[in-house]
GROMACS .gro file of C-alpha atoms in nm:
model
  243
    1MET     CA    1   3.739   5.388   8.723
    2ALA     CA    2   3.748   5.759   8.664
    3LEU     CA    3   4.088   5.920   8.685
    4ARG     CA    4   4.129   6.203   8.929
    5ALA     CA    5   4.187   6.538   8.772
    6ARG     CA    6   4.547   6.649   8.804
    7ARG     CA    7   4.583   6.952   9.025
    8LYS     CA    8   4.694   7.261   8.852
    9PRO     CA    9   4.987   7.437   9.024
   10ARG     CA   10   4.882   7.748   9.204
   11ARG     CA   11   4.999   8.056   9.028
   12GLY     CA   12   5.080   8.225   9.355
   13ALA     CA   13   5.322   7.952   9.470
   14GLY     CA   14   5.584   8.032   9.207
   15ARG     CA   15   5.560   8.401   9.276
   16THR     CA   16   5.600   8.344   9.650
   17ARG     CA   17   5.908   8.127   9.594
   18ALA     CA   18   6.061   8.390   9.366
   19ARG     CA   19   6.000   8.660   9.628
   20TRP     CA   20   6.174   8.450   9.893
   21VAL     CA   21   6.470   8.389   9.662
   22MET     CA   22   6.499   8.762   9.591
   23ARG     CA   23   6.479   8.841   9.962
   24ALA     CA   24   6.753   8.586  10.039
   25ILE     CA   25   6.977   8.734   9.770
   26ALA     CA   26   6.912   9.085   9.900
   27LEU     CA   27   6.998   8.972  10.254
   28VAL     CA   28   7.326   8.814  10.139
   29VAL     CA   29   7.417   9.132   9.950
   30LEU     CA   30   7.331   9.346  10.252
   31VAL     CA   31   7.540   9.130  10.484
   32GLY     CA   32   7.829   9.155  10.237
   33ILE     CA   33   7.803   9.533  10.221
   34VAL     CA   34   7.789   9.560  10.600
   35PHE     CA   35   8.093   9.334  10.636
   36LEU     CA   36   8.294   9.530  10.380
   37ALA     CA   37   8.202   9.857  10.549
   38TRP     CA   38   8.303   9.717  10.889
   39PHE     CA   39   8.626   9.576  10.748
   40TRP     CA   40   8.713   9.909  10.583
   41TRP     CA   41   8.643  10.101  10.904
   42ASP     CA   42   8.825   9.852  11.125
   43MET     CA   43   9.133   9.849  10.898
   44ARG     CA   44   9.169  10.225  10.939
   45SER     CA   45   9.301  10.169  11.291
   46TRP     CA   46   9.391   9.798  11.306
   47ARG     CA   47   9.742   9.693  11.406
   48PRO     CA   48   9.877   9.349  11.500
   49ASN     CA   49   9.886   9.275  11.871
   50ALA     CA   50  10.198   9.422  12.030
   51GLU     CA   51  10.230   9.117  12.257
   52HIS     CA   52  10.286   8.902  11.949
   53TYR     CA   53  10.487   9.162  11.758
   54PRO     CA   54  10.670   9.389  12.004
   55GLU     CA   55  10.865   9.571  11.730
   56GLN     CA   56  10.642   9.778  11.505
   57GLY     CA   57  10.695  10.068  11.269
   58ALA     CA   58  10.585  10.246  10.955
   59VAL     CA   59  10.676  10.323  10.596
   60ILE     CA   60  10.676  10.691  10.497
   61ALA     CA   61  10.612  10.752  10.128
   62SER     CA   62  10.846  10.956   9.915
   63GLY     CA   63  10.742  11.321   9.910
   64ALA     CA   64  10.519  11.281  10.216
   65SER     CA   65  10.456  11.598  10.411
   66GLY     CA   66  10.304  11.670  10.749
   67VAL     CA   67  10.440  11.355  10.913
   68ARG     CA   68  10.481  11.400  11.288
   69PHE     CA   69  10.757  11.157  11.380
   70GLU     CA   70  10.731  11.231  11.753
   71THR     CA   71  10.366  11.130  11.741
   72LEU     CA   72  10.454  10.820  11.541
   73LYS     CA   73  10.694  10.725  11.817
   74ALA     CA   74  10.430  10.796  12.082
   75ILE     CA   75  10.170  10.564  11.926
   76GLY     CA   76  10.411  10.269  11.924
   77ALA     CA   77  10.648  10.294  11.629
   78ASP     CA   78  11.002  10.179  11.699
   79PHE     CA   79  11.129  10.244  11.347
   80VAL     CA   80  11.043  10.396  11.011
   81TYR     CA   81  11.144  10.313  10.658
   82LEU     CA   82  11.158  10.606  10.418
   83ASP     CA   83  11.067  10.538  10.057
   84LEU     CA   84  11.320  10.675   9.812
   85ALA     CA   85  11.174  10.832   9.499
   86GLY     CA   86  11.212  10.626   9.181
   87THR     CA   87  11.501  10.678   8.943
   88ASP     CA   88  11.280  10.851   8.687
   89ALA     CA   89  11.112  11.073   8.947
   90ALA     CA   90  11.206  11.428   9.037
   91PRO     CA   91  11.458  11.466   9.320
   92ASP     CA   92  11.300  11.458   9.664
   93PRO     CA   93  11.432  11.765   9.848
   94GLY     CA   94  11.256  11.661  10.168
   95PHE     CA   95  11.426  11.322  10.203
   96ALA     CA   96  11.725  11.444  10.405
   97ALA     CA   97  11.498  11.649  10.633
   98ARG     CA   98  11.269  11.350  10.699
   99LEU     CA   99  11.569  11.131  10.774
  100LYS     CA  100  11.704  11.386  11.022
  101THR     CA  101  11.366  11.450  11.189
  102ALA     CA  102  11.285  11.081  11.226
  103ARG     CA  103  11.617  11.015  11.398
  104GLU     CA  104  11.572  11.314  11.628
  105ALA     CA  105  11.237  11.165  11.733
  106GLY     CA  106  11.419  10.855  11.857
  107LEU     CA  107  11.315  10.628  11.571
  108ARG     CA  108  11.547  10.383  11.399
  109VAL     CA  109  11.548  10.461  11.028
  110GLY     CA  110  11.591  10.260  10.710
  111VAL     CA  111  11.546  10.333  10.340
  112VAL     CA  112  11.342  10.152  10.074
  113GLU     CA  113  11.469  10.152   9.715
  114GLN     CA  114  11.203  10.066   9.455
  115PHE     CA  115  11.344   9.827   9.196
  116ASP     CA  116  11.254   9.921   8.840
  117PRO     CA  117  11.288   9.613   8.616
  118CYS     CA  118  11.300   9.833   8.305
  119LEU     CA  119  11.623  10.008   8.408
  120ARG     CA  120  11.984   9.903   8.452
  121ALA     CA  121  12.105   9.849   8.807
  122ASP     CA  122  12.374  10.118   8.775
  123GLU     CA  123  12.111  10.388   8.721
  124GLN     CA  124  11.918  10.280   9.027
  125SER     CA  125  12.209  10.232   9.265
  126ALA     CA  126  12.355  10.569   9.168
  127ARG     CA  127  12.048  10.745   9.305
  128PHE     CA  128  12.059  10.541   9.626
  129THR     CA  129  12.426  10.609   9.692
  130ARG     CA  130  12.379  10.978   9.620
  131MET     CA  131  12.078  11.022   9.851
  132VAL     CA  132  12.151  10.779  10.136
  133PRO     CA  133  12.452  10.842  10.361
  134ARG     CA  134  12.696  10.571  10.462
  135ASP     CA  135  12.590  10.524  10.822
  136SER     CA  136  12.619  10.206  11.025
  137GLU     CA  137  12.330  10.317  11.248
  138LEU     CA  138  12.079  10.301  10.963
  139LEU     CA  139  11.864   9.990  10.943
  140PRO     CA  140  11.938   9.742  10.665
  141PRO     CA  141  11.822   9.890  10.334
  142ALA     CA  142  11.521   9.734  10.164
  143ILE     CA  143  11.463   9.678   9.794
  144ALA     CA  144  11.096   9.678   9.695
  145LEU     CA  145  11.009   9.421   9.429
  146THR     CA  146  10.656   9.509   9.325
  147TYR     CA  147  10.675   9.593   8.953
  148SER     CA  148  10.705   9.341   8.670
  149ALA     CA  149  10.878   9.390   8.337
  150SER     CA  150  10.555   9.344   8.140
  151GLY     CA  151  10.536   9.709   8.038
  152CYS     CA  152  10.905   9.767   7.962
  153GLN     CA  153  10.995   9.925   7.628
  154PRO     CA  154  11.205   9.778   7.485
  155ALA     CA  155  11.108   9.440   7.627
  156VAL     CA  156  11.324   9.297   7.905
  157SER     CA  157  11.358   8.923   7.963
  158ASP     CA  158  11.307   8.763   8.303
  159ALA     CA  159  11.670   8.654   8.300
  160ALA     CA  160  11.782   9.014   8.247
  161VAL     CA  161  11.557   9.135   8.531
  162GLU     CA  162  11.703   8.880   8.769
  163SER     CA  163  12.059   8.964   8.663
  164GLU     CA  164  12.007   9.338   8.716
  165LEU     CA  165  11.844   9.272   9.053
  166THR     CA  166  12.146   9.070   9.166
  167THR     CA  167  12.374   9.355   9.057
  168LEU     CA  168  12.160   9.613   9.239
  169ILE     CA  169  12.163   9.406   9.559
  170ASN     CA  170  12.542   9.386   9.548
  171GLN     CA  171  12.583   9.758   9.481
  172ILE     CA  172  12.350   9.869   9.759
  173GLU     CA  173  12.502   9.625  10.007
  174MET     CA  174  12.848   9.753   9.925
  175HIS     CA  175  12.733  10.109  10.000
  176ALA     CA  176  12.534  10.023  10.313
  177GLY     CA  177  12.776   9.770  10.457
  178LYS     CA  178  12.497   9.526  10.546
  179PRO     CA  179  12.265   9.279  10.368
  180VAL     CA  180  11.949   9.415  10.208
  181ILE     CA  181  11.595   9.309  10.291
  182LEU     CA  182  11.377   9.212   9.995
  183LYS     CA  183  11.031   9.372  10.010
  184LEU     CA  184  10.877   9.107   9.793
  185GLY     CA  185  10.542   9.149   9.619
  186ARG     CA  186  10.321   8.847   9.548
  187GLU     CA  187  10.324   8.890   9.168
  188PHE     CA  188  10.700   8.940   9.149
  189GLU     CA  189  10.755   8.629   9.360
  190ALA     CA  190  10.519   8.422   9.145
  191ARG     CA  191  10.710   8.524   8.832
  192HIS     CA  192  11.071   8.513   8.953
  193ARG     CA  193  11.073   8.288   9.263
  194THR     CA  194  11.309   8.531   9.431
  195ALA     CA  195  11.239   8.397   9.780
  196THR     CA  196  11.407   8.068   9.696
  197SER     CA  197  11.675   8.198   9.460
  198THR     CA  198  11.806   8.483   9.678
  199ALA     CA  199  11.915   8.423  10.037
  200ARG     CA  200  11.806   8.749  10.198
  201ASP     CA  201  11.559   8.839  10.471
  202LEU     CA  202  11.207   8.889  10.336
  203TRP     CA  203  10.951   9.163  10.383
  204LEU     CA  204  10.603   9.051  10.275
  205MET     CA  205  10.279   9.243  10.231
  206ARG     CA  206   9.921   9.146  10.308
  207ASP     CA  207   9.656   9.348  10.489
  208ARG     CA  208   9.544   9.190  10.817
  209ALA     CA  209   9.627   8.825  10.735
  210ARG     CA  210   9.976   8.682  10.782
  211PRO     CA  211  10.141   8.642  10.440
  212ASP     CA  212  10.256   8.300  10.326
  213TYR     CA  213  10.325   8.338   9.953
  214ALA     CA  214  10.705   8.326   9.981
  215GLY     CA  215  10.720   7.967  10.102
  216ARG     CA  216  10.965   8.047  10.381
  217PRO     CA  217  10.976   8.262  10.697
  218TRP     CA  218  10.976   8.639  10.669
  219LEU     CA  219  11.129   8.912  10.884
  220LEU     CA  220  10.898   9.208  10.813
  221TRP     CA  221  10.525   9.217  10.743
  222SER     CA  222  10.333   9.514  10.605
  223ALA     CA  223  10.015   9.433  10.795
  224ASN     CA  224   9.806   9.742  10.716
  225SER     CA  225   9.870   9.947  10.404
  226GLN     CA  226   9.625  10.224  10.499
  227LEU     CA  227   9.656  10.288  10.872
  228VAL     CA  228   9.498  10.617  10.976
  229THR     CA  229   9.672  10.788  11.268
  230GLU     CA  230   9.717  11.132  11.415
  231ALA     CA  231  10.084  11.112  11.314
  232SER     CA  232  10.017  11.180  10.946
  233GLU     CA  233   9.776  11.366  10.725
  234GLN     CA  234   9.766  11.064  10.493
  235PRO     CA  235   9.724  10.691  10.573
  236ILE     CA  236  10.053  10.515  10.631
  237GLU     CA  237  10.182  10.161  10.584
  238TRP     CA  238  10.221   9.981  10.916
  239VAL     CA  239  10.493   9.717  10.954
  240VAL     CA  240  10.581   9.460  11.219
  241VAL     CA  241  10.890   9.249  11.285
  242GLN     CA  242  10.884   8.873  11.335
  243ARG     CA  243  11.151   8.736  11.564
   0.00000   0.00000   0.00000
């Protein structure tokens, strides 16, 4: 019995399949680009629902200019935290003026001290105590823990970082007369496990999604790091309180 001749695959079939694969990939890429563009645009003005987080506020960067605190109050801020320039930075002559103007606008005010793991605690607390007045009406001070000791010269051990942080917390609390809040970055927490080793209220950071990297409840959440508002010429960090 004669065998049937095996059909040869059509040359056009492979080309058609390849075209469909390329079109599917292009569609996925396009959808991704559209989503990222929408997300970027939406994040410019997104804030957590005030019904879920009645207390909301902002962080004002060190050296910021053109901030309209009255407008910030009008759009829903109850408080502001003012970043204090780092120990190795030039003095910030506008800090006292921003503190005064924010309070005159009816905002509660706190101060954020950026912890530098490469420096001794005494150097850092000296700047804080010199710049920040002793005032019981100020909000609890915050210590930002966002830098690691990886780039320190000379090298600094993790144990030394943790020891200096403990000293800084004690020094700032003694000056302020109230416990600090730890503004805890994800990388710092992963390296030092500060959330479990230090019993202080936490301030976590994650755009849009509720943060969970500390393993325990937080008090403050930086929910949008780049909020665009009429209250400032530059995007600001928007913060909410969990009660």
